[in-house]
Amino acid sequence: MSIIDSTKIFKGNIIFTPTPNEFFTIENGYIVIVNGKVKNVYKILPEEYNDFKIIDYSNKLIIPGMNDLHAHAPQFRHLGMAMDKELLPWLNDYTFPEESKFKDLDYSRNVYERFIKEVWKQGTTRIAVFATIHKNASMDLMELFIKSGLGAYVGKVNMDLNSPPYLCETSEDSLMDTEEIIVKYKDKSPIVKPIITPRFVPTCSSELLKGLGELSIKYKVSVQSHLSENKNEIAWVKELHPTSNFYGEVYNKYNLLGQSPTLMAHCSFSSREEMALMKENNVIAVHCPSSNLNVGSGMMPIRKFLDNDIRVAFGSDISGGHTCSIFKTMIYAIQVSKLFWANSNKEIPFLSNSEAFYIATKTGGSFFGKVGSFEEGYDFDALVIDDSELNYFNYSLEERLERFIYVGDDRHILHRYVCGNLIEEPRSLIQL
Amino acid sequence: MSIIDSTKIFKGNIIFTPTPNEFFTIENGYIVIVNGKVKNVYKILPEEYNDFKIIDYSNKLIIPGMNDLHAHAPQFRHLGMAMDKELLPWLNDYTFPEESKFKDLDYSRNVYERFIKEVWKQGTTRIAVFATIHKNASMDLMELFIKSGLGAYVGKVNMDLNSPPYLCETSEDSLMDTEEIIVKYKDKSPIVKPIITPRFVPTCSSELLKGLGELSIKYKVSVQSHLSENKNEIAWVKELHPTSNFYGEVYNKYNLLGQSPTLMAHCSFSSREEMALMKENNVIAVHCPSSNLNVGSGMMPIRKFLDNDIRVAFGSDISGGHTCSIFKTMIYAIQVSKLFWANSNKEIPFLSNSEAFYIATKTGGSFFGKVGSFEEGYDFDALVIDDSELNYFNYSLEERLERFIYVGDDRHILHRYVCGNLIEEPRSLIQL
């Protein structure tokens, strides 16, 4: 491919966050992309690019795509439903029976196609998702993501303990199925990958956890799970693993806490030691503020994690969270951080807009590679925002971005790019 | 007008809350409206109506319209902006300079038209708004509401103290302008009315408060203001009015706390005595949870108000709140109530869906008359929800409503009615 063929030049209002502390903006500037990766951004396009065609998004906003680091794809049917049920009835009456239906591939495809369409719609370009225990449906979800052009880490869930009989595997099956998926999918796509996904400590035997850790190391596969979401859960883990000093130590013992790249969702009640270990092992703590507020289990003290140099990303956590939008998740994260701010007599600073944006883009993206920024070498994952409907009073670029986040919605996302490719709305296979 | 001319019959999935504790639903039932008021709802249409034309919304949801009891219309330009500024810089750098522009009628009309369009779009059929201190712009806002067909109580704001010089009146002017508006508008429209609106105690001299109370009684005009939103404000009021035992007592002393129908926004830190007085005087406490979370001043303990039989309504409080949607405000109210639930070891019950809906419709509506329900004699203020896009899995009616609230948006509001009249999208006068 010639340099001209492999190069794309975009013009528009460029906004991104190389650091958490401020937005980097260029008004009607240029982004040069070579082979799907950012070469550079320019206020004035260098002469060497004079002969290249320019993709013109003048006056629109060009921002990095959103990264969602925690979502339960099979709970999509229950999005925004049963929100006034408590956690246990919600799991037993809604979530577990629903997940059990995913043994049926027709059913799973129906839900997963709708889910991916919604992910696309909301401007999420990379996502880490939990599927269910079912091997075939999990692989189908990976196929659907590959077809979509979006980036995704998809986890077949592991549960061999403390689970309803209709949603429980043997340890052997669980490990065998997981390995089969890893072998089939680890090199199939550069941006859709398997991820090892013990649901959480209480639903996994020590044997299963041990096997999963071994698979993770053997195949260099990432890991995702839940950690310290609520106090009863922490007490339960302590009961199940009395020799462990804290929840995260159980994962760590079985090589599931940062021995390969690891996502841990919630961390609302992580102890000082747990946080120290997360930091040491470079684990990403995934903050799911909409879920925190809906479920009422607890809230991650995000500033504590940031102050301790622990990487923090955002998760929609549908359907504990009720929105797939990482933009709306940013708002919730800022609001939750303001609760800590207010409760500390304003001593714990709340998240600034640029910090929230940095978390949603650059930190979230760091799990997937060089993703989430427009610095040199980054994959060009981007959203083109047409906010003309909202921008009737000559707002500044930063104000326009803030208003799009707070007031706008998917209607204002004109185009979505992953690795430099324009991603079209996923088409349903079922309706074909 | 004949009985046939004055009668309208609607068919659809009827949902409303005669009581807070449960939804009343009829699947594809009928609502008979006579002269804009509900006559009755039926599962099967009585024979006497056989010859009437039916407005057919089969399979759609028909619900009462939303009532927004606290909003600052002139802050619409700042919706979803400067959300990471603290309260004082936000007021001094954004809100006050912005409000001062409303002395210019062209400017005010531009903002107010956009504001009303957004109110309409989000399904709010009745609203109580703060305008600015400016007489002409306030009257223009009333004219725009009259033209729109929506119900609105519009308050010219009163400020003669502790206000920036460019946004401050003399007490005489403030009272004279207020009275002029009242005289002009109190009988002009059945659903658009003036409301007396001291900004809050610190910006009003005792002379002004006294005069406003007198106007309220003389003309039987309602009152709205802010109360006990944050601790510094409460301390400031105490300093300004050292003989008052609590904040609300100042309003009460000047006949501005329930001597006529009264709305008090926020009440996050109302004392036991203040709440007792609100109850005694039948004051409506307006909960603005999105604003509570954005501003971080405090959160209204809504259950305490409900338990004490104080009427509670919802307010968007734009632009402290970032959404005009009372549906999204319901979600925030439930979430904030879950914080109190979690912090009380689950002893303080969070808001149920039906409670939140009841507050948004029937309690909020009670300020405007018989509004917010489909019981006999109620004004037919209604929204027709076409949620077919969200309803792909045979959800129950209550689940469909919940999903529309959590996941849906204005795209799913097919039609809006006020007093039985279909309300079209407001057309801009400026663009004509």
Coordinates of N, CA and C in Angstrom, one line a residue, chain A residues 69-72 128-130 155 157-158 195-204 209 212 222-229 233 247 251 256-257 261-267 278 283-286 288 317 367:
Chain A
L69 N -14.9 -0.4 30.4 CA -14.1 -1.5 30.9 C -14.8 -2.5 31.8
H70 N -16.2 -2.3 31.9 CA -16.9 -3.3 32.6 C -18.4 -3.3 32.2
A71 N -18.9 -4.4 31.6 CA -20.3 -4.4 31.2 C -20.7 -5.9 31.1
H72 N -21.9 -6.2 31.5 CA -22.5 -7.5 31.4 C -23.4 -7.6 30.2
A128 N -14.7 -4.0 27.5 CA -14.5 -5.3 28.1 C -15.8 -5.8 28.7
V129 N -16.2 -7.0 28.2 CA -17.5 -7.5 28.6 C -17.5 -8.9 29.3
F130 N -18.4 -9.1 30.2 CA -18.7 -10.4 30.7 C -19.8 -11.0 29.8
G155 N -15.4 -12.1 27.8 CA -15.1 -13.1 28.8 C -16.2 -14.1 28.9
V157 N -17.9 -16.4 31.3 CA -17.8 -16.4 32.7 C -17.6 -17.7 33.3
N158 N -16.9 -17.8 34.4 CA -16.6 -19.0 35.2 C -17.3 -19.0 36.5
I195 N -10.9 -12.9 27.3 CA -10.4 -12.5 28.6 C -10.9 -13.4 29.7
I196 N -10.0 -13.8 30.6 CA -10.4 -14.8 31.6 C -11.3 -14.1 32.6
T197 N -12.4 -14.7 33.0 CA -13.5 -14.0 33.7 C -14.2 -14.8 34.8
P198 N -13.4 -15.1 35.9 CA -14.1 -15.6 37.0 C -15.2 -14.6 37.5
R199 N -16.4 -15.0 37.7 CA -17.5 -14.0 38.0 C -17.0 -13.2 39.2
F200 N -16.8 -13.9 40.3 CA -16.1 -13.3 41.5 C -15.7 -14.4 42.4
V201 N -14.9 -14.1 43.4 CA -14.4 -15.2 44.2 C -15.4 -16.2 44.7
P202 N -16.6 -15.7 45.3 CA -17.5 -16.7 45.8 C -18.1 -17.7 44.9
T203 N -18.1 -17.4 43.6 CA -18.7 -18.4 42.6 C -17.6 -19.3 42.0
C204 N -16.4 -19.3 42.5 CA -15.3 -20.0 41.9 C -14.6 -20.8 43.0
L209 N -10.1 -21.3 40.3 CA -9.3 -20.1 40.3 C -7.8 -20.4 39.9
L212 N -7.6 -21.2 36.2 CA -7.7 -19.9 35.4 C -6.5 -19.1 35.4
S222 N -5.5 -11.7 29.4 CA -5.9 -10.7 30.4 C -7.0 -11.4 31.3
V223 N -7.3 -10.7 32.4 CA -8.2 -11.1 33.4 C -9.2 -10.0 33.8
Q224 N -10.4 -10.3 34.1 CA -11.4 -9.3 34.6 C -12.2 -10.0 35.7
S225 N -12.6 -9.3 36.7 CA -13.5 -9.8 37.7 C -14.1 -8.6 38.5
H226 N -14.8 -9.0 39.6 CA -15.3 -8.0 40.5 C -14.5 -8.1 41.8
L227 N -14.4 -6.9 42.5 CA -13.6 -6.8 43.7 C -14.2 -5.8 44.7
S228 N -14.4 -6.3 45.9 CA -14.8 -5.4 47.0 C -15.9 -4.4 46.7
E229 N -17.0 -5.0 46.1 CA -18.1 -4.1 45.7 C -19.0 -3.8 46.9
E233 N -20.3 -9.0 50.6 CA -19.4 -9.8 49.7 C -18.0 -10.0 50.3
Y247 N -9.6 -9.5 50.3 CA -10.3 -10.0 49.2 C -9.4 -10.2 48.0
Y251 N -7.5 -13.5 44.6 CA -7.1 -13.5 43.2 C -5.6 -13.5 43.0
L256 N -4.3 -14.1 39.5 CA -5.4 -13.4 38.8 C -5.5 -12.0 39.2
L257 N -4.4 -11.4 39.6 CA -4.5 -10.0 40.0 C -3.2 -9.3 39.5
P261 N -2.4 -8.5 32.4 CA -3.2 -7.2 32.5 C -4.6 -7.5 33.1
T262 N -5.0 -6.8 34.2 CA -6.2 -7.2 34.9 C -7.1 -6.0 35.2
L263 N -8.4 -6.2 35.0 CA -9.4 -5.3 35.4 C -10.2 -5.8 36.6
M264 N -10.4 -4.9 37.6 CA -11.2 -5.3 38.7 C -12.3 -4.2 38.9
A265 N -13.5 -4.7 38.8 CA -14.6 -3.7 38.8 C -15.0 -3.4 40.3
H266 N -15.4 -2.1 40.5 CA -16.0 -1.6 41.7 C -15.0 -1.1 42.7
C267 N -14.3 -2.0 43.5 CA -13.3 -1.6 44.5 C -13.8 -0.5 45.4
M278 N -2.8 -3.7 44.3 CA -3.3 -3.3 43.0 C -2.3 -2.4 42.3
V283 N -2.8 -3.2 38.4 CA -4.2 -3.6 38.1 C -5.1 -2.3 37.8
I284 N -6.0 -2.4 36.9 CA -6.9 -1.3 36.7 C -8.1 -1.5 37.5
A285 N -8.4 -0.4 38.3 CA -9.7 -0.4 39.1 C -10.8 0.2 38.2
V286 N -11.9 -0.5 38.0 CA -12.9 0.0 37.1 C -14.0 0.6 37.9
C288 N -17.6 2.2 38.4 CA -18.9 2.1 37.7 C -19.9 2.9 38.5
D317 N -21.1 -1.0 33.6 CA -21.7 -2.1 34.4 C -23.2 -2.3 34.2
F367 N -5.7 -0.1 28.6 CA -5.9 -1.6 28.7 C -5.8 -2.2 27.3

